[in-house]
C-alpha positions as a printed Julia matrix, in Angstrom:
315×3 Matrix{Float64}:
   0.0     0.0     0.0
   1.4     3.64   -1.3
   2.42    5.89    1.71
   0.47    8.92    2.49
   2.85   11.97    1.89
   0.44   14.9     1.83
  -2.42   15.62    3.89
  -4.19   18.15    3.69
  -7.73   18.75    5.45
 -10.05   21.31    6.12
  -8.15   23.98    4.41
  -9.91   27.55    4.21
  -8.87   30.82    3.75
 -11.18   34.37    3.36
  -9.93   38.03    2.19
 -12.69   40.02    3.72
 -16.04   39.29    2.68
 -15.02   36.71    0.16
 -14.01   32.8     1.32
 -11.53   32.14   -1.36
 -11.43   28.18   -0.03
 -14.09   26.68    1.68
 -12.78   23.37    3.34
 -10.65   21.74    0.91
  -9.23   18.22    1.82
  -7.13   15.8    -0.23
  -4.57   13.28    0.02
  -1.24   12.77   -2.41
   0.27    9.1    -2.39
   3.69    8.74   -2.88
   4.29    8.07   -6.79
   0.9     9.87   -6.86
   0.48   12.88   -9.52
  -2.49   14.77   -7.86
  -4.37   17.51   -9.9
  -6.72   20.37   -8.71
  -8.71   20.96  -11.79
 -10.86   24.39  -12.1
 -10.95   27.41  -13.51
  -8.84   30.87  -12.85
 -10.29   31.97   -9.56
 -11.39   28.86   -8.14
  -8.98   28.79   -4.98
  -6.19   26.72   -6.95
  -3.14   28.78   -5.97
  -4.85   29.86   -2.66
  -4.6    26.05   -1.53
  -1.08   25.34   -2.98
   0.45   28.55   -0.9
  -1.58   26.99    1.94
  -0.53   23.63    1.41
   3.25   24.77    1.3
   3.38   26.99    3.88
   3.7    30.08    2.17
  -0.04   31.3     3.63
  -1.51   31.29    6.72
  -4.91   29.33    6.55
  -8.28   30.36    8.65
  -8.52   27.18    9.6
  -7.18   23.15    8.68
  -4.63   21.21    8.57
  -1.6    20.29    6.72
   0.92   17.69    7.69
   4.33   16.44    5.25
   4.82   12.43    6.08
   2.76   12.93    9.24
   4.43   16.31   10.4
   2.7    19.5    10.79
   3.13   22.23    7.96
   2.29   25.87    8.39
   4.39   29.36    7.85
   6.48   29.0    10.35
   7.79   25.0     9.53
  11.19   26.13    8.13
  12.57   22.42    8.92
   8.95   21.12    7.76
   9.19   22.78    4.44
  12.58   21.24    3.59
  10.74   18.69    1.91
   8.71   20.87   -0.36
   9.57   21.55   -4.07
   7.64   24.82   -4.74
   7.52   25.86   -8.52
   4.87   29.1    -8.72
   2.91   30.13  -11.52
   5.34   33.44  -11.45
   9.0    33.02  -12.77
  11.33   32.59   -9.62
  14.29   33.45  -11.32
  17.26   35.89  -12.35
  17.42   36.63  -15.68
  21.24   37.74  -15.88
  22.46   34.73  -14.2
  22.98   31.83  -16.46
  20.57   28.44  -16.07
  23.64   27.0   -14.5
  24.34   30.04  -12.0
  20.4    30.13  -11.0
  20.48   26.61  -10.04
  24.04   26.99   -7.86
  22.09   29.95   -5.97
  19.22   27.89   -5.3
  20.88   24.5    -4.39
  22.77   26.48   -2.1
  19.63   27.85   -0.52
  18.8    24.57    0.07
  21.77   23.74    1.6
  23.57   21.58   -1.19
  27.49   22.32   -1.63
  30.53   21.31   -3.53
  30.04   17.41   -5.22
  26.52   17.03   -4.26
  25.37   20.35   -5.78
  27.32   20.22   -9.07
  25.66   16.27   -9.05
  21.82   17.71   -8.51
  22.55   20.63  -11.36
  23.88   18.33  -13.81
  21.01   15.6   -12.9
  18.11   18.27  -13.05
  19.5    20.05  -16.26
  19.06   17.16  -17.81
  15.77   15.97  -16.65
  14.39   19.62  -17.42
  16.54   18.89  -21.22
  18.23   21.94  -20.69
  22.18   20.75  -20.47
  23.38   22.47  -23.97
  22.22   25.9   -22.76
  23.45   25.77  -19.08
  25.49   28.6   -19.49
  22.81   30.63  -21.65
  21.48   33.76  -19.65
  18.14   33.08  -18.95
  16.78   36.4   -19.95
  18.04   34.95  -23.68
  15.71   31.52  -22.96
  12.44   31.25  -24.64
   9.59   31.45  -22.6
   8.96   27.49  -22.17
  12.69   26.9   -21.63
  12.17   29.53  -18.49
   9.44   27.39  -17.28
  11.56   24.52  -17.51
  14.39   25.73  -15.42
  11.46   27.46  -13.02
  10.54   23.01  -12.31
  14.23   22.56  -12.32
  14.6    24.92   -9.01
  11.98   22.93   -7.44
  13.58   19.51   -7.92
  17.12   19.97   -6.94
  17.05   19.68   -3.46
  14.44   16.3    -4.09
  11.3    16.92   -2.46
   9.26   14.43   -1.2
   6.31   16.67   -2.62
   6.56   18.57   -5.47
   3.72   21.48   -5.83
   3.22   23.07   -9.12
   1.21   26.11   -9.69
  -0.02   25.78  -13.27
   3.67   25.43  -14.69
   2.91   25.26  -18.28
   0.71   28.68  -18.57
   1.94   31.14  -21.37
   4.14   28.55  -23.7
   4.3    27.33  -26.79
   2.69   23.49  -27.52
   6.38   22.1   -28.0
   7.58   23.29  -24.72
   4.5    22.13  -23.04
   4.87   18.92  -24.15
   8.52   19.1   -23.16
   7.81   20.35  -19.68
   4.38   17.56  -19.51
   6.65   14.67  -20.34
   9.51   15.7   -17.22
   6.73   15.8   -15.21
   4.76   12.1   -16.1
   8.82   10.84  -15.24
   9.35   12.27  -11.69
   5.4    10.78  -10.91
   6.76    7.42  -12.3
   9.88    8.28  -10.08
   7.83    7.83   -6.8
   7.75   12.09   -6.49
   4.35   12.86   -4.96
   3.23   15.69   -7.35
   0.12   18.5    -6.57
  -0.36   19.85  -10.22
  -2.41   22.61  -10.58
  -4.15   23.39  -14.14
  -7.57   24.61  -15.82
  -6.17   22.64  -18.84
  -8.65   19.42  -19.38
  -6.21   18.0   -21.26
  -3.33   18.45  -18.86
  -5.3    16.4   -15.81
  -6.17   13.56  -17.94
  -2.7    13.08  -19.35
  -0.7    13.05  -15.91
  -2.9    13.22  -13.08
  -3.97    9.84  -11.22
  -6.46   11.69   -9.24
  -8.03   14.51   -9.82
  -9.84   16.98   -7.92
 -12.45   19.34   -9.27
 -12.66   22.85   -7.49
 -15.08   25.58   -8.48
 -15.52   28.68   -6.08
 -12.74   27.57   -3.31
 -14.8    23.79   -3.0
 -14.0    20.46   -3.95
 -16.72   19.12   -6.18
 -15.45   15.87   -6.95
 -12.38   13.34   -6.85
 -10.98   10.33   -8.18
  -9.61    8.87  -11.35
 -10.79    9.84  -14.37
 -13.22    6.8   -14.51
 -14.44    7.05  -11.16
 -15.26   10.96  -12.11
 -17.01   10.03  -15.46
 -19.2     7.4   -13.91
 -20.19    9.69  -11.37
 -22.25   11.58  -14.16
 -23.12    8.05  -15.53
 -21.9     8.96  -19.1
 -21.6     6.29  -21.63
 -19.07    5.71  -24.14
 -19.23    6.14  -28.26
 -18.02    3.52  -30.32
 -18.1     4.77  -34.58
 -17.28    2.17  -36.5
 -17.06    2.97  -40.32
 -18.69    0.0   -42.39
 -19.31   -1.54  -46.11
 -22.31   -3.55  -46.74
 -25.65   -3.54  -44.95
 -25.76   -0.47  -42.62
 -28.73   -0.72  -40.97
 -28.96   -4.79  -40.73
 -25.28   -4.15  -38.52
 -26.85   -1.74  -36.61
 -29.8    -3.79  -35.63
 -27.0    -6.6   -34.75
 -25.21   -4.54  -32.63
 -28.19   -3.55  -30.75
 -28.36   -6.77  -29.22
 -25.14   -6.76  -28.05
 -25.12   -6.51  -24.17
 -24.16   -3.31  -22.64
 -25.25   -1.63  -25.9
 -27.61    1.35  -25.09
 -28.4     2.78  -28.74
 -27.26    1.76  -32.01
 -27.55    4.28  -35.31
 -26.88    3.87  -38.83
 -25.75    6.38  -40.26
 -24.69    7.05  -43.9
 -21.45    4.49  -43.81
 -21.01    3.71  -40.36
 -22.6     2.8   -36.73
 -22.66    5.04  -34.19
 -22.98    3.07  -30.68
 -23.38    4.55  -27.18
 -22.43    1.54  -24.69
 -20.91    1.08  -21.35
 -17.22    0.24  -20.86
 -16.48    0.3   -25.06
 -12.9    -1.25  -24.46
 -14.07   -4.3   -23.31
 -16.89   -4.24  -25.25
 -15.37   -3.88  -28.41
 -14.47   -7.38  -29.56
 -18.65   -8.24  -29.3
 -19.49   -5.13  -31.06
 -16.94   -5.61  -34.11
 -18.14   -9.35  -34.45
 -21.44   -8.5   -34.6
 -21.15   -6.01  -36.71
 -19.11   -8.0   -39.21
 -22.57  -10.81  -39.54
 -23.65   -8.17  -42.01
 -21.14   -5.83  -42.89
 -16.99   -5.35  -43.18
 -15.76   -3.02  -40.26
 -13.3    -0.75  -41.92
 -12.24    1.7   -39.14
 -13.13    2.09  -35.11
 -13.06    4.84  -33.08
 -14.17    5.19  -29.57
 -14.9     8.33  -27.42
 -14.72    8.21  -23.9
 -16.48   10.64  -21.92
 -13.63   13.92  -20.2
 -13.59   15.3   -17.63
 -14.82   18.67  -19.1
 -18.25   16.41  -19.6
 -18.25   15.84  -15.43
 -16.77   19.41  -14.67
 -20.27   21.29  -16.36
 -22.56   17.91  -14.98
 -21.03   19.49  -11.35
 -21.18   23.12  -11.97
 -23.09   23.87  -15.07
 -20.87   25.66  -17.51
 -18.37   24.05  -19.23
 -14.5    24.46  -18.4
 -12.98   26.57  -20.94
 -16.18   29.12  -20.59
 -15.24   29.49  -16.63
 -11.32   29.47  -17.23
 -12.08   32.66  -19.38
């Protein structure tokens, strides 16, 4: 069984007449890559300072493998990567110098320091332009180094405040795929993001926030049923249209079957497993030429909870 590494329970925090989080509670595994899903303003980057110590909560709790965190855990905190949505870093100081200012921060020196920069330059891919200034890096290479900073000192918990906001798709996918490795690393990761896409590719669990609350949680499947959304099988056929679709009908599981001009359009439950018994009976009548299947996202569950749809609240 995974060890708990994060805690976090209870957590809220007002500015005046406004409760920015209203009793937020999760838990990150280790190996776990956590995500709080929701849109600008939800209470995202109110939790993560909260979580890391950085601001003082109204009232929760937060403990790091079982020990308490707040603002003034200095010793606590030691085992806290912290990369914020803001760029942490100094732009006439190469890649190379930033990360020897920072490891010593953390307390690294001499062979263990020049070990962690050479290890996390080239986890973060940036080793041919370590001694770049970084005011000369693009803007995705910035946010690279900005994860880099967090991971030198290796964290038991690495929090990242939407990390990939502002860059280009290349350096997105750059910075997504360092970020699946440390989670298959045995990092626990808190990954904040109003990107759909960006939850369902890394995240194990995900938590849904909207107006400082957590709406939902769980894997993508466990979120999906919760809504009790089916999946969409297509499958693009010769022959006798309408005879396949009557077939696959009768399949178990199957909820509706259409023919439509060259192909079947099936809504069923579980279409992976289903798949095999759909194809065969579709095949009685008709050659199955192509398949596609659509599972229900987690921007279908976010406007089941909240009644707008994702990218309309992010705006």
């Amino acid at each position: 069984m995974s060890t708990t590494v994060l805690r976090a329970t209870g957590l809220r925090k007002r500015y005046g007449s406004i409760e920015a989080v209203r009793g937020v509670s999760f838990e990150i595994a280790e190996g776990e890559t956590y995500g709080l899903l929701g849109p600008n303003g939800a209470g995202k980057t109110t939790t993560i300072s909260m979580v890391c110590g950085l601001l003082a909560r109204d009232a929760g709790e937060v403990t790091l493998d079982g020990t308490p965190i707040d603002v003034g855990a200095v010793a606590a905190k030691a085992g806290i990567g912290y990369v914020p949505q803001d760029l942490a870093l100094y732009p006439d100081l190469t890649a190379r110098e930033n990360l020897e200012f920072f490891g010593r921060l953390y307390g690294l020196q001499g062979a263990r320091l020049r070990s962690r920069i050479a290890e996390v330059l080239d986890t973060i891919g940036l080793t041919a332009r370590a001694g770049d200034r970084t005011d000369k890096y693009s803007g995705g290479m910035q946010r690279r180094l900005n994860i880099g900073i967090g991971l030198l000192h290796q964290p038991r918990l690495l929090l990242l405040d939407e990390p990939t906001v502002g860059v280009d798709p290349q350096s997105r996918n750059a910075i997504l795929e360092s970020i699946a490795a440390l989670g298959k690393g045995g990092m626990a990761i808190l990954y904040t993001t109003h990107y759909m896409e960006e939850a369902e590719r890394l995240c194990d669990r995900v938590g849904i926030i909207d107006a400082g609350e957590i709406r939902a949680e769980g894997t993508q499947r466990e979120l999906v049923a919760l809504i009790g959304e089916q999946d969409t099988v297509r499958l693009t056929v010769t022959g006798d249209v309408a005879g396949a679709a009557a077939d696959v009908a009768q399949v178990p599981g199957v909820v509706r079957a259409d023919a439509k001009d060259s192909s079947i359009e099936i809504l069923v439950a579980e279409a992976r497993q289903a798949l095999p018994r759909l194809i065969a009976a579709a095949e009685d009548k008709a050659d199955v030429k192509g398949v596609e299947v659509v599972e229900p996202d987690l921007e279908a569950v976010f406007l089941h909870l909240t009644g707008r749809a994702l990218r309309d609240a992010a705006e």
